[in-house]
Short mmCIF file of C-alpha atoms in Angstrom, two decimals:
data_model
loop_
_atom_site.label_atom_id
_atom_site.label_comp_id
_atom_site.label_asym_id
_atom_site.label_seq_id
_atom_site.Cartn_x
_atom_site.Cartn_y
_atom_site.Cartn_z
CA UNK A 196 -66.54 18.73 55.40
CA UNK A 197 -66.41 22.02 53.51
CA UNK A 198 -67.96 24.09 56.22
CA UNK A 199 -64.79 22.65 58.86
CA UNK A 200 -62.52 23.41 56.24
CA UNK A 201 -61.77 27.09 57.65
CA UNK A 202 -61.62 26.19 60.92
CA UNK A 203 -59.07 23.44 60.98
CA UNK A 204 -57.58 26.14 58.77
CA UNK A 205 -56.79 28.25 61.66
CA UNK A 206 -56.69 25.76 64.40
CA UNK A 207 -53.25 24.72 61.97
CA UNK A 208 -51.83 28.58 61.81
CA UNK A 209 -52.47 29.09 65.47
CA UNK A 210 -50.49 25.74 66.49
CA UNK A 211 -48.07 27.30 64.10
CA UNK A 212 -48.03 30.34 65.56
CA UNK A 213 -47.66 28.65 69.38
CA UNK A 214 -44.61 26.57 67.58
CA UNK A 215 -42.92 29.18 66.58
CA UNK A 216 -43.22 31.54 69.49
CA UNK A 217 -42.11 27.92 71.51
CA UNK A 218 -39.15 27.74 69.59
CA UNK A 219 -37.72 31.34 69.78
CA UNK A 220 -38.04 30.51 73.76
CA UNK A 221 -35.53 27.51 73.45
CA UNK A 222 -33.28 29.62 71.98
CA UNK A 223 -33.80 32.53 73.97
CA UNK A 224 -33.01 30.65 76.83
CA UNK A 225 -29.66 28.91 74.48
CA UNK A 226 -28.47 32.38 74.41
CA UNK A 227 -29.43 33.37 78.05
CA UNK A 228 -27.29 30.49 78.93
CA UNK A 229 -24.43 31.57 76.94
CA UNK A 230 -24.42 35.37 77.71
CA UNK A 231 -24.44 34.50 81.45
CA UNK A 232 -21.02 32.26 81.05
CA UNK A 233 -19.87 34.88 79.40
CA UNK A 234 -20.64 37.45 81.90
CA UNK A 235 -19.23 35.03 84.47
CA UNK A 236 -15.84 34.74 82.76
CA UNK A 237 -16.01 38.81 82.66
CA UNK A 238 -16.42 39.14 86.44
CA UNK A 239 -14.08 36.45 86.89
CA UNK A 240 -11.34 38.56 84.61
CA UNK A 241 -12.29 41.75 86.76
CA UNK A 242 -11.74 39.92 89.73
CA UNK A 243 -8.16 38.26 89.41
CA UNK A 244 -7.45 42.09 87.57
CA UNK A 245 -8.28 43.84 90.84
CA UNK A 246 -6.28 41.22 93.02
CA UNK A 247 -3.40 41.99 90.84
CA UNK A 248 -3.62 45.31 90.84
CA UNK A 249 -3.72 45.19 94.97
CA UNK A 250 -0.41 43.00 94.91
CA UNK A 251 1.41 45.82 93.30
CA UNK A 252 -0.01 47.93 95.18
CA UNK A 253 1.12 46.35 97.99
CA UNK A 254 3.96 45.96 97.06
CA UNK A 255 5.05 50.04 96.20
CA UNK A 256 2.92 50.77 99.72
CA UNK A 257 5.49 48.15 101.49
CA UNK A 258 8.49 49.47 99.79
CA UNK A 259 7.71 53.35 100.45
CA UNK A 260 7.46 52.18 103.88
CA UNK A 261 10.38 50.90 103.86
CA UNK A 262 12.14 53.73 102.66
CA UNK A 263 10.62 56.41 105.08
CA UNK A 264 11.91 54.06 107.84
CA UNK A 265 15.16 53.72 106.50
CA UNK A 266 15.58 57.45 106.08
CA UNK A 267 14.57 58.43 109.40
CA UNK A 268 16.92 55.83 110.84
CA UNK A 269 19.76 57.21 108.57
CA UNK A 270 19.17 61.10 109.32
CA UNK A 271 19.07 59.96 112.88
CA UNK A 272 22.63 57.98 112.95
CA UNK A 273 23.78 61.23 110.70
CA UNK A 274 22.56 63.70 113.17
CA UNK A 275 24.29 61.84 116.12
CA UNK A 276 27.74 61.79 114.31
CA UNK A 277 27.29 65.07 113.66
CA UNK A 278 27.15 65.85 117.35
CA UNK A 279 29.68 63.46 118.26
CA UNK A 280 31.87 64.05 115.61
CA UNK A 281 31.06 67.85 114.32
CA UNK A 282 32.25 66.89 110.95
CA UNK A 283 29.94 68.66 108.84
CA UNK A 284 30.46 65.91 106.11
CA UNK A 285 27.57 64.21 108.29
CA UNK A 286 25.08 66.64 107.46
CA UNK A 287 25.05 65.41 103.44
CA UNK A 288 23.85 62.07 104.05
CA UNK A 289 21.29 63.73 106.54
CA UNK A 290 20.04 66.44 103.45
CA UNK A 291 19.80 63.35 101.44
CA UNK A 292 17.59 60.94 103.82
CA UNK A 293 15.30 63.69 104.50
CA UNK A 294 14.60 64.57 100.78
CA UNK A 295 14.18 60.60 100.23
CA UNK A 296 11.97 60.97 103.01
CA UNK A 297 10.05 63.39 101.43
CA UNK A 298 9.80 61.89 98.27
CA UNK A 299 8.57 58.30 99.86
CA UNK A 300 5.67 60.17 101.50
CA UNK A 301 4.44 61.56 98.53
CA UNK A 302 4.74 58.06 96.39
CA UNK A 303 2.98 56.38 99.22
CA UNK A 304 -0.15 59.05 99.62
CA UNK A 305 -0.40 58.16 95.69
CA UNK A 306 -0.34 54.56 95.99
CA UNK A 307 -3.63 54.43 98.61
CA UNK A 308 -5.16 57.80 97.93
CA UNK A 309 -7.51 56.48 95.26
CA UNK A 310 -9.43 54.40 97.56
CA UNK A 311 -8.14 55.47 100.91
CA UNK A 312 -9.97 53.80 103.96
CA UNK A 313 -10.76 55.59 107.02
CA UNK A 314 -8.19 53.48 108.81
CA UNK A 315 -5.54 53.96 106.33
CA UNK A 316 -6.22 57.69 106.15
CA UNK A 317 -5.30 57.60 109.97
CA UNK A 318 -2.47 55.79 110.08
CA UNK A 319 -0.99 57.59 107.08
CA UNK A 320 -1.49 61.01 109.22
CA UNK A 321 0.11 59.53 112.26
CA UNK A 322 2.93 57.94 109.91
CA UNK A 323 3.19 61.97 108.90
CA UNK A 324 3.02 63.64 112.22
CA UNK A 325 5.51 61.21 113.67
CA UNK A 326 7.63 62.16 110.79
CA UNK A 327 7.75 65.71 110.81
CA UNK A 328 8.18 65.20 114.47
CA UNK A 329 11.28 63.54 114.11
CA UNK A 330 12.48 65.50 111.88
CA UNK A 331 11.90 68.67 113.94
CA UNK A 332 13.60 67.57 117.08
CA UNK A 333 16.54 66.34 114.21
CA UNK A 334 16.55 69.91 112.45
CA UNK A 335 16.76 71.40 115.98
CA UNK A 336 19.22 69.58 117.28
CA UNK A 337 21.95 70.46 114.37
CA UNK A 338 21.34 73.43 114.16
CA UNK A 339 21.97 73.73 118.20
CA UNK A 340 25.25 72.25 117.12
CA UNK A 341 26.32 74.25 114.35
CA UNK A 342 25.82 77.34 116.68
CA UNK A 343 27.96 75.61 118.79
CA UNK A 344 24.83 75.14 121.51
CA UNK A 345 26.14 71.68 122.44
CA UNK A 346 24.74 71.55 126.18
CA UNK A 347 21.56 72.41 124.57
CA UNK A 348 22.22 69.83 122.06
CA UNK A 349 22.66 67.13 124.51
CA UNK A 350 20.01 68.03 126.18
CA UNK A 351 17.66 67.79 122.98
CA UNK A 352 18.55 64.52 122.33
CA UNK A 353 18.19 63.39 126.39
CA UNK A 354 14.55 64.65 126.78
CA UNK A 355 13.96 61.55 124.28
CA UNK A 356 11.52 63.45 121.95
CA UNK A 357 13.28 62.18 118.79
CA UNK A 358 13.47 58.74 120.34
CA UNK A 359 9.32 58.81 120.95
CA UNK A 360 8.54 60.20 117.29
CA UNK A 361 10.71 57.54 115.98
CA UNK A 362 8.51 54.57 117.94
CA UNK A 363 5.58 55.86 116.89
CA UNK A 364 6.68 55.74 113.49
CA UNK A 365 7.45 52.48 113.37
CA UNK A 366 4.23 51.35 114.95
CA UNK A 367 2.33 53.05 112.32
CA UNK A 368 4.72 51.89 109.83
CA UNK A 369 3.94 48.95 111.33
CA UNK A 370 -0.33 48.58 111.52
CA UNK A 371 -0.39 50.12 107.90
CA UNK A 372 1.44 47.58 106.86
CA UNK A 373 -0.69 45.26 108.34
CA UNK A 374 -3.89 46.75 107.10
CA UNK A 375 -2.40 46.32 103.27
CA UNK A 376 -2.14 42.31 103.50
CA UNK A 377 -5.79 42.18 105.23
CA UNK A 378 -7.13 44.09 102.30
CA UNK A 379 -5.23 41.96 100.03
CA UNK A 380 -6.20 38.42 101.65
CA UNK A 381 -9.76 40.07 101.42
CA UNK A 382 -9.05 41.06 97.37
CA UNK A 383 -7.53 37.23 96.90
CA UNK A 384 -10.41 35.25 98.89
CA UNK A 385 -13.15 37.07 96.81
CA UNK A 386 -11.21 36.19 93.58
CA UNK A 387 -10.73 32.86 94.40
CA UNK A 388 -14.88 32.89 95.19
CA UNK A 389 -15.56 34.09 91.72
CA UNK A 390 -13.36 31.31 90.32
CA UNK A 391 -14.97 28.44 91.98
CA UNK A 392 -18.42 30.16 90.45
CA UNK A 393 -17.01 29.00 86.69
CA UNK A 394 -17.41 25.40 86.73
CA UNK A 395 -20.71 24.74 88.11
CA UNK A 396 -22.40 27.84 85.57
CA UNK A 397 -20.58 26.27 82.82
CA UNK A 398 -22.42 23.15 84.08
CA UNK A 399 -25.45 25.04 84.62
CA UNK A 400 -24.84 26.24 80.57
CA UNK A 401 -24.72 22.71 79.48
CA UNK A 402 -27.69 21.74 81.15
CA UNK A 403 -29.48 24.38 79.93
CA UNK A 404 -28.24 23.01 76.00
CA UNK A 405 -29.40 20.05 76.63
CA UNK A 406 -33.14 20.60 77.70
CA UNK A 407 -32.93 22.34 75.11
CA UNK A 408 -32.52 19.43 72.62
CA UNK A 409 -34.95 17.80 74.79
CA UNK A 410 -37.86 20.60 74.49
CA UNK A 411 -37.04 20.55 70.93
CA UNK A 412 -37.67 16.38 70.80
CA UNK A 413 -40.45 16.88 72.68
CA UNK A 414 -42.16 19.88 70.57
CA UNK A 415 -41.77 17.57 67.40
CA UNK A 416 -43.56 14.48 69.22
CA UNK A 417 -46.31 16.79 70.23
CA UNK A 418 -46.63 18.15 66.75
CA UNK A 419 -46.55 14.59 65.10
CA UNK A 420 -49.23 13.67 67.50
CA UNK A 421 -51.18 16.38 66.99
CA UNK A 422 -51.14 16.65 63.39
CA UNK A 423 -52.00 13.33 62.73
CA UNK A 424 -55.28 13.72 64.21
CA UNK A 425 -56.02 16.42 62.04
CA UNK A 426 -54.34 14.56 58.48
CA UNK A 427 -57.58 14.84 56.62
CA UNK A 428 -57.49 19.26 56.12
CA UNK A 429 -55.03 19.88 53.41
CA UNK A 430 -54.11 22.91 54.86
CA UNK A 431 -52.80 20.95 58.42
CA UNK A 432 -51.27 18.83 56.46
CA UNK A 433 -49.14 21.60 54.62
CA UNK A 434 -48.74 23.31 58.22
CA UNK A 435 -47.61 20.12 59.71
CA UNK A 436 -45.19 19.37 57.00
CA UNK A 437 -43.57 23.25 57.55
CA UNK A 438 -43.43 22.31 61.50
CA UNK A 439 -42.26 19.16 61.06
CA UNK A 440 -39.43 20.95 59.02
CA UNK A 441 -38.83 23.94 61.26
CA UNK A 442 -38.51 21.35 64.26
CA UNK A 443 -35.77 19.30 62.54
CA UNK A 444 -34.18 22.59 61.27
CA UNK A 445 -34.43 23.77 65.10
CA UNK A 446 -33.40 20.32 66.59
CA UNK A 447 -30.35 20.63 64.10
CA UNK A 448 -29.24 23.66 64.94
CA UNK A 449 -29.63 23.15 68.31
CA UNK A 450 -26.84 20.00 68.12
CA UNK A 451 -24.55 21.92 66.29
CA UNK A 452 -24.39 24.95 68.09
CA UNK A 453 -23.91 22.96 70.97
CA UNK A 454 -21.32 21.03 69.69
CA UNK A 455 -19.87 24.10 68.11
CA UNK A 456 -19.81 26.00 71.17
CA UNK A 457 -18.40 23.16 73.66
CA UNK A 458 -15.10 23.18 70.88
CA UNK A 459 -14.50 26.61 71.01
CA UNK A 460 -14.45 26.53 75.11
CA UNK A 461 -12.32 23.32 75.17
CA UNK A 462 -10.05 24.83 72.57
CA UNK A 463 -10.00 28.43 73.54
CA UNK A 464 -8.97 26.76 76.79
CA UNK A 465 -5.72 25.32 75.47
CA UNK A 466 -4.96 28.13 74.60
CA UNK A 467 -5.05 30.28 76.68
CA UNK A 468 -2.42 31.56 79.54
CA UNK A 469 -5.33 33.57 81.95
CA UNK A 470 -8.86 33.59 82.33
CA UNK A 471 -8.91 37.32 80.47
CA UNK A 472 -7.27 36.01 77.67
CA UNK A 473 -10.16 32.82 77.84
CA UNK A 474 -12.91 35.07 78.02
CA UNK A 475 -11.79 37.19 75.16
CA UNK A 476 -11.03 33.82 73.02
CA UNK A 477 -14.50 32.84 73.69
CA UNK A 478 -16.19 36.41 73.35
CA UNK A 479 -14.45 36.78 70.03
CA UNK A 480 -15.12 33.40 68.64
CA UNK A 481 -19.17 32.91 69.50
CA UNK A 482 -19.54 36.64 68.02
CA UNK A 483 -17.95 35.36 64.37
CA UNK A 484 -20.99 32.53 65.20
CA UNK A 485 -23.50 34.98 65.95
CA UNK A 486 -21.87 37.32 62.49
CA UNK A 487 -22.24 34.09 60.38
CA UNK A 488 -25.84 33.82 61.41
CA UNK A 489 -26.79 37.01 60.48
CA UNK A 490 -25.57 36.98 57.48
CA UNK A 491 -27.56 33.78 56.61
CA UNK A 492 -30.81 35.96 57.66
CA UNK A 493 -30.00 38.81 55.28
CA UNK A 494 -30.81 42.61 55.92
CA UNK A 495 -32.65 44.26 53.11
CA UNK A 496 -29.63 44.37 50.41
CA UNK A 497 -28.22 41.99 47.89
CA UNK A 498 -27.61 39.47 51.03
CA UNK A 499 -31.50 39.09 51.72
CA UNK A 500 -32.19 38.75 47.65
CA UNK A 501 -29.90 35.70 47.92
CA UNK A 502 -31.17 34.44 51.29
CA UNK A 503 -34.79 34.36 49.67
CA UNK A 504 -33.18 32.07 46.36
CA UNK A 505 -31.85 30.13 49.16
CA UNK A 506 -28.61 30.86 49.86
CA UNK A 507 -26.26 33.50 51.51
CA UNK A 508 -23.94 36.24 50.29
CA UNK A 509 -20.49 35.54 50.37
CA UNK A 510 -19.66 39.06 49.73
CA UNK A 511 -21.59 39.91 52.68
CA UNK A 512 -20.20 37.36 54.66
CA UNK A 513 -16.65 38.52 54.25
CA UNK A 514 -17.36 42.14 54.59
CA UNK A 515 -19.33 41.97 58.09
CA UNK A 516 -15.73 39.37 59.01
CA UNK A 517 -12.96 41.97 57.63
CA UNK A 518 -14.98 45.69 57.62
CA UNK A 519 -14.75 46.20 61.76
CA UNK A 520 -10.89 46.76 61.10
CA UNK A 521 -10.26 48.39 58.39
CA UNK A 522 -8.85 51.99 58.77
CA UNK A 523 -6.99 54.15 57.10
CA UNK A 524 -3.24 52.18 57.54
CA UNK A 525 -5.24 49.22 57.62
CA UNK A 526 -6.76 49.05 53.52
CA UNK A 527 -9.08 46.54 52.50
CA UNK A 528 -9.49 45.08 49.00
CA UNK A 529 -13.01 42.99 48.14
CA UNK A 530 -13.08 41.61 44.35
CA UNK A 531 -15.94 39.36 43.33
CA UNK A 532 -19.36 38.95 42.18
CA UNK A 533 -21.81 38.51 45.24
CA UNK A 534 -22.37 35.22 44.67
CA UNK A 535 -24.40 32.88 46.74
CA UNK A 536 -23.20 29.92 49.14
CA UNK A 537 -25.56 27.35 50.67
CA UNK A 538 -26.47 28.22 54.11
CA UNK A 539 -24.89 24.59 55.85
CA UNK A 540 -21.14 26.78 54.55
CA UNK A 541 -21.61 30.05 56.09
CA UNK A 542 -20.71 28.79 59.64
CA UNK A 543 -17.04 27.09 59.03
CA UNK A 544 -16.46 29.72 56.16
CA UNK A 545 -17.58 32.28 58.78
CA UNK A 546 -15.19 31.18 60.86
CA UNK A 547 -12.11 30.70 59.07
CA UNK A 548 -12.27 34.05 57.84
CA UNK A 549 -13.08 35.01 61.68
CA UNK A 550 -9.47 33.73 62.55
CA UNK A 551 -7.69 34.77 59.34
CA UNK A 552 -8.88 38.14 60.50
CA UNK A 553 -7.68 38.07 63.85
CA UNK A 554 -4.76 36.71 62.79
CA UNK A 555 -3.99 39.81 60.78
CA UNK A 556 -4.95 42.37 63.37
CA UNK A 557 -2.14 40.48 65.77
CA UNK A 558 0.35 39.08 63.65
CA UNK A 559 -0.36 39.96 60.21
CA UNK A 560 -0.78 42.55 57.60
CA UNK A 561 -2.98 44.73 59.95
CA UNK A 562 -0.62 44.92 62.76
CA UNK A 563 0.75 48.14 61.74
CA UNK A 564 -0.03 48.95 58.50
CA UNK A 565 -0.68 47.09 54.99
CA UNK A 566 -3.08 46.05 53.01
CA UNK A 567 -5.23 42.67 52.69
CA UNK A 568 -7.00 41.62 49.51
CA UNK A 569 -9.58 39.15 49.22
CA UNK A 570 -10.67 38.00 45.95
CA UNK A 571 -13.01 35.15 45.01
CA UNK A 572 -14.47 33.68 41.73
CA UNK A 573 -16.47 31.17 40.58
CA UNK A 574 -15.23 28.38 38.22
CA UNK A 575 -17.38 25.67 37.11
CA UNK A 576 -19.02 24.33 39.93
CA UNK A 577 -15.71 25.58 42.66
CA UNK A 578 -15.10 28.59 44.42
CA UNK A 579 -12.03 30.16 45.02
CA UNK A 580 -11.59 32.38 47.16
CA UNK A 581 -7.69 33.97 48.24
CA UNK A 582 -6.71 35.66 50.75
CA UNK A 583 -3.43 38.13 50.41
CA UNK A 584 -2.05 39.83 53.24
CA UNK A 585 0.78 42.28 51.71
CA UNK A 586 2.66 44.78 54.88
CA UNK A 587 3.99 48.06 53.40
CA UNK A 588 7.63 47.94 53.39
CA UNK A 589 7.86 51.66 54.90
CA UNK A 590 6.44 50.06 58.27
CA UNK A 591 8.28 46.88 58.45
CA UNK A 592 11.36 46.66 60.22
CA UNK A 593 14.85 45.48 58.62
CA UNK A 594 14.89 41.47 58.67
CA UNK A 595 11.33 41.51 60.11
CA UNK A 596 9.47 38.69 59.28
CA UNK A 597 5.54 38.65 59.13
CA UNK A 598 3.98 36.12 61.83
CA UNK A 599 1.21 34.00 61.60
CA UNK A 600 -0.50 31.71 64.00
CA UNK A 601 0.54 28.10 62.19
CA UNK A 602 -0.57 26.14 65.29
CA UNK A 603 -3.65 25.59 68.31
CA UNK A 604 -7.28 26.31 67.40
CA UNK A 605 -6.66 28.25 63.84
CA UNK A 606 -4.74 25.09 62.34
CA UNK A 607 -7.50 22.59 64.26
CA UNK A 608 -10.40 25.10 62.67
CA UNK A 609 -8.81 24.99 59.42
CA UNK A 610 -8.79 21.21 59.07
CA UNK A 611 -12.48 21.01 60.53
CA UNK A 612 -13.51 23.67 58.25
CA UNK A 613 -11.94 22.29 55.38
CA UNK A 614 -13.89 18.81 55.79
CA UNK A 615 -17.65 20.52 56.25
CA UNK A 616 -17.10 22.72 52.84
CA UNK A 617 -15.61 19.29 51.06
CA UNK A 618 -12.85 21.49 49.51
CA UNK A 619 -9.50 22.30 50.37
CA UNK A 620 -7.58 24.82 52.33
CA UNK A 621 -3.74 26.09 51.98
CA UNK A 622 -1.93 28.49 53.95
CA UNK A 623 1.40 29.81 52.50
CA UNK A 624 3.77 32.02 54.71
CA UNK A 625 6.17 34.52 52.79
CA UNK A 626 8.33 37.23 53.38
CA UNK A 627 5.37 39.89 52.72
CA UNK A 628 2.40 38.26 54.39
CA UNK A 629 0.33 35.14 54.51
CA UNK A 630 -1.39 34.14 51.54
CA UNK A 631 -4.49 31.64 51.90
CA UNK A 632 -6.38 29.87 48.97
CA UNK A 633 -9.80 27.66 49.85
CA UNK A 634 -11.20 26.04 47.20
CA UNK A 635 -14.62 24.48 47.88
CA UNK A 636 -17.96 23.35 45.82
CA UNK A 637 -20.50 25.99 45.04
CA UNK A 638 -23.28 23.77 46.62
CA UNK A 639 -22.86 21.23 48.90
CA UNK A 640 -23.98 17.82 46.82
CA UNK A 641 -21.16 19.45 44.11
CA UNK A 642 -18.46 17.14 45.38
CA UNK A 643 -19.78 14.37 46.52
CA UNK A 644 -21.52 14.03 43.26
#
């Protein structure tokens, strides 16, 4: 018995060791599955962006189009009263189509000379030649008159040069015109291809979750199973004990991140107006998730003396929230011992203070310029923690009111978060900022006890 003693020894650290590798797979694969929804909703952004920016570009090609026609037409009826008429008041309205001309041509080679197709870059030079050709045969012909050349004149305008340069700008008016709406029904069909892509990878992501869950069950059955056959070696039994508790922690985790991740899509959803506005909702809110988690690892300061006592930093929690923004019109107060919370708190707190942040960039304090201060303290077994957002009078406006989000996801998130800490949360809006208070037990059992 003594003799098998090592080797069931390491028979227990290498199933372990298998677990644990096992286990970082099921969540590499969780966050495989959520970075590729994310970078579906970012191609899907990019997508609808370029088919809007093709409808406006369509739109100033169509309208300098219709300009150069309507100027050559113009000059043309103000050339012939000229000649008919040899009132030289004519010859204004001519000056002014041709510089309008002019000035259409060079809007339009700036509207499709970024990405200028070989069959655009033809029918813009015929669009040209059959301008300047018109106008040519137009300059000529005035100034036949204003010599007093009429014969010649009348001759000009017989041979039907003008009249030729003037149909074959308006057929290649015409076929550009054309080519613009093909490129943009091309631009619209492969946006609307990259929209239907978003529900079934979103399915595809939930799948994903839930074999997840499901490799998780499955890697604590095995480990039960396997263990038991081995109960006799104190040192499995430790082992399996330690498995048995990273599975539930994983299994857990697994459930809530999954549940936690489904709200923010549903909710981010409601919220928003356009699918770049959903994707940023989401990419903002499953980074404050992915902030809160780090914190709850630590990194080699006061944060990972209090992760190994068993809890997290809530002084490093805030500052890895509020740090990103601060500049120098945007000042940051911290006050507060660096206390520790219980791990099952950093998530909600985490994201509270995710959206109080946010909420400051866009409506609050931070907009412009001002100052936020966030001070917490311990008393008895509560925390308090307050949050101040003050705006510097020199940047705000006469009769300007600060704004804060009061409604949606934040309110929703507040609520939720306020029931998983078992504390309270109050927002209070006043004339120089929002001011926050959240009360909550130090450790969890605190309030319930």
């Amino acid at each position: 018995m003594t003799g098998s003693h090592p080797s069931s020894s390491r028979v227990a650290l290498f199933r372990v060791f298998i677990r644990r590798w096992f286990n970082w797979l099921v969540l590499g694969a969780m966050a495989g599955a959520i970075l590729g929804a994310v970078l579906l909703l970012l191609s899907t952004g990019a997508a609808e962006r370029a088919e809007r920016n093709q409808v406006e570009r369509l739109g100033d090609v169509l309208l300098m189009l219709d300009r150069i026609e309507r100027a050559a037409l113009s000059a043309e009826s103000a050339q012939r009263g000229y000649y008919i008429t040899l009132d030289t008041r004519y010859l204004k309205p001519y000056r002014t189509s041709r510089r309008d001309a002019e000035t259409a041509m060079e809007r339009l080679a700036r509207s499709i000379d970024t990405r200028m197709t070989d069959e655009q870059r033809a029918e813009f030079v015929a669009i040209e030649d059959a301008l300047n050709d018109k106008f040519a045969e137009l300059d000529q012909t005035i100034g036949q008159v204003e010599r007093g050349q009429l014969r010649d004149a009348r001759r000009q305008i017989l041979e039907g040069e003008g009249y030729d340069a003037m149909q074959r700008l308006t057929a290649a008016i015409d076929r550009l015109a054309q080519i613009e709406n093909r490129l943009l029904g091309e631009q619209s069909a492969r946006a609307q291809a990259a929209e239907a892509r978003i529900l079934p990878l979103l399915g595809l992501l939930l799948l994903l979750l839930v074999s997840a869950i499901v490799l998780g069950a499955v890697l604590v059955a095995r480990t039960a199973q396997a263990e038991t056959e081995a109960a006799q070696a104190r040192e499995l039994e430790v082992a399996r004990d330690r498995a048995n508790l990273l599975a539930q922690e994983l299994n857990h985790r697994v459930k809530n991140l999954f549940a936690m991740v489904l709200a923010i899509i549903q909710m981010s959803a409601r919220e928003a107006t356009d699918v770049t506005a959903y994707k940023d909702r989401i990419s903002a809110r499953i980074h404050a998730l992915l902030t809160a988690h780090e914190v709850t690892q630590g990194h080699g300061t006061a944060a990972d003396r209090l992760n190994r006592q068993g809890g997290a930093s809530l002084r490093a929690l805030v500052e890895a929230t509020v740090e990103p923004h601060v500049s120098q019109d945007k000042r940051l107060v911290l006050e507060g011992d660096d206390v520790a919370i219980d791990r099952v708190q950093v998530t909600p707190l985490g994201l509270v203070l995710h959206e109080l942040a946010t909420n400051a960039v866009k409506y609050g304090c931070w907009r412009d310029a001002g100052e936020l201060a966030v001070r917490w303290t311990r008393k008895g077994d509560m925390l308090h923690l307050d949050w101040q957002e003050d705006w510097d009078t020199a940047d705000q406006k006469e009769g300007e009111q600060p704004a804060q989000s009061q409604g949606g996801f934040g309110s929703t998130l507040m609520i939720g978060a306020a029931r998983q800490l078992g504390g309270e949360i109050e927002r209070t809006f006043g004339p120089r900022g929002v001011t926050v208070s959240i009360a909550f037990p130090a450790q969890p059992g605190t309030a319930a006890a």
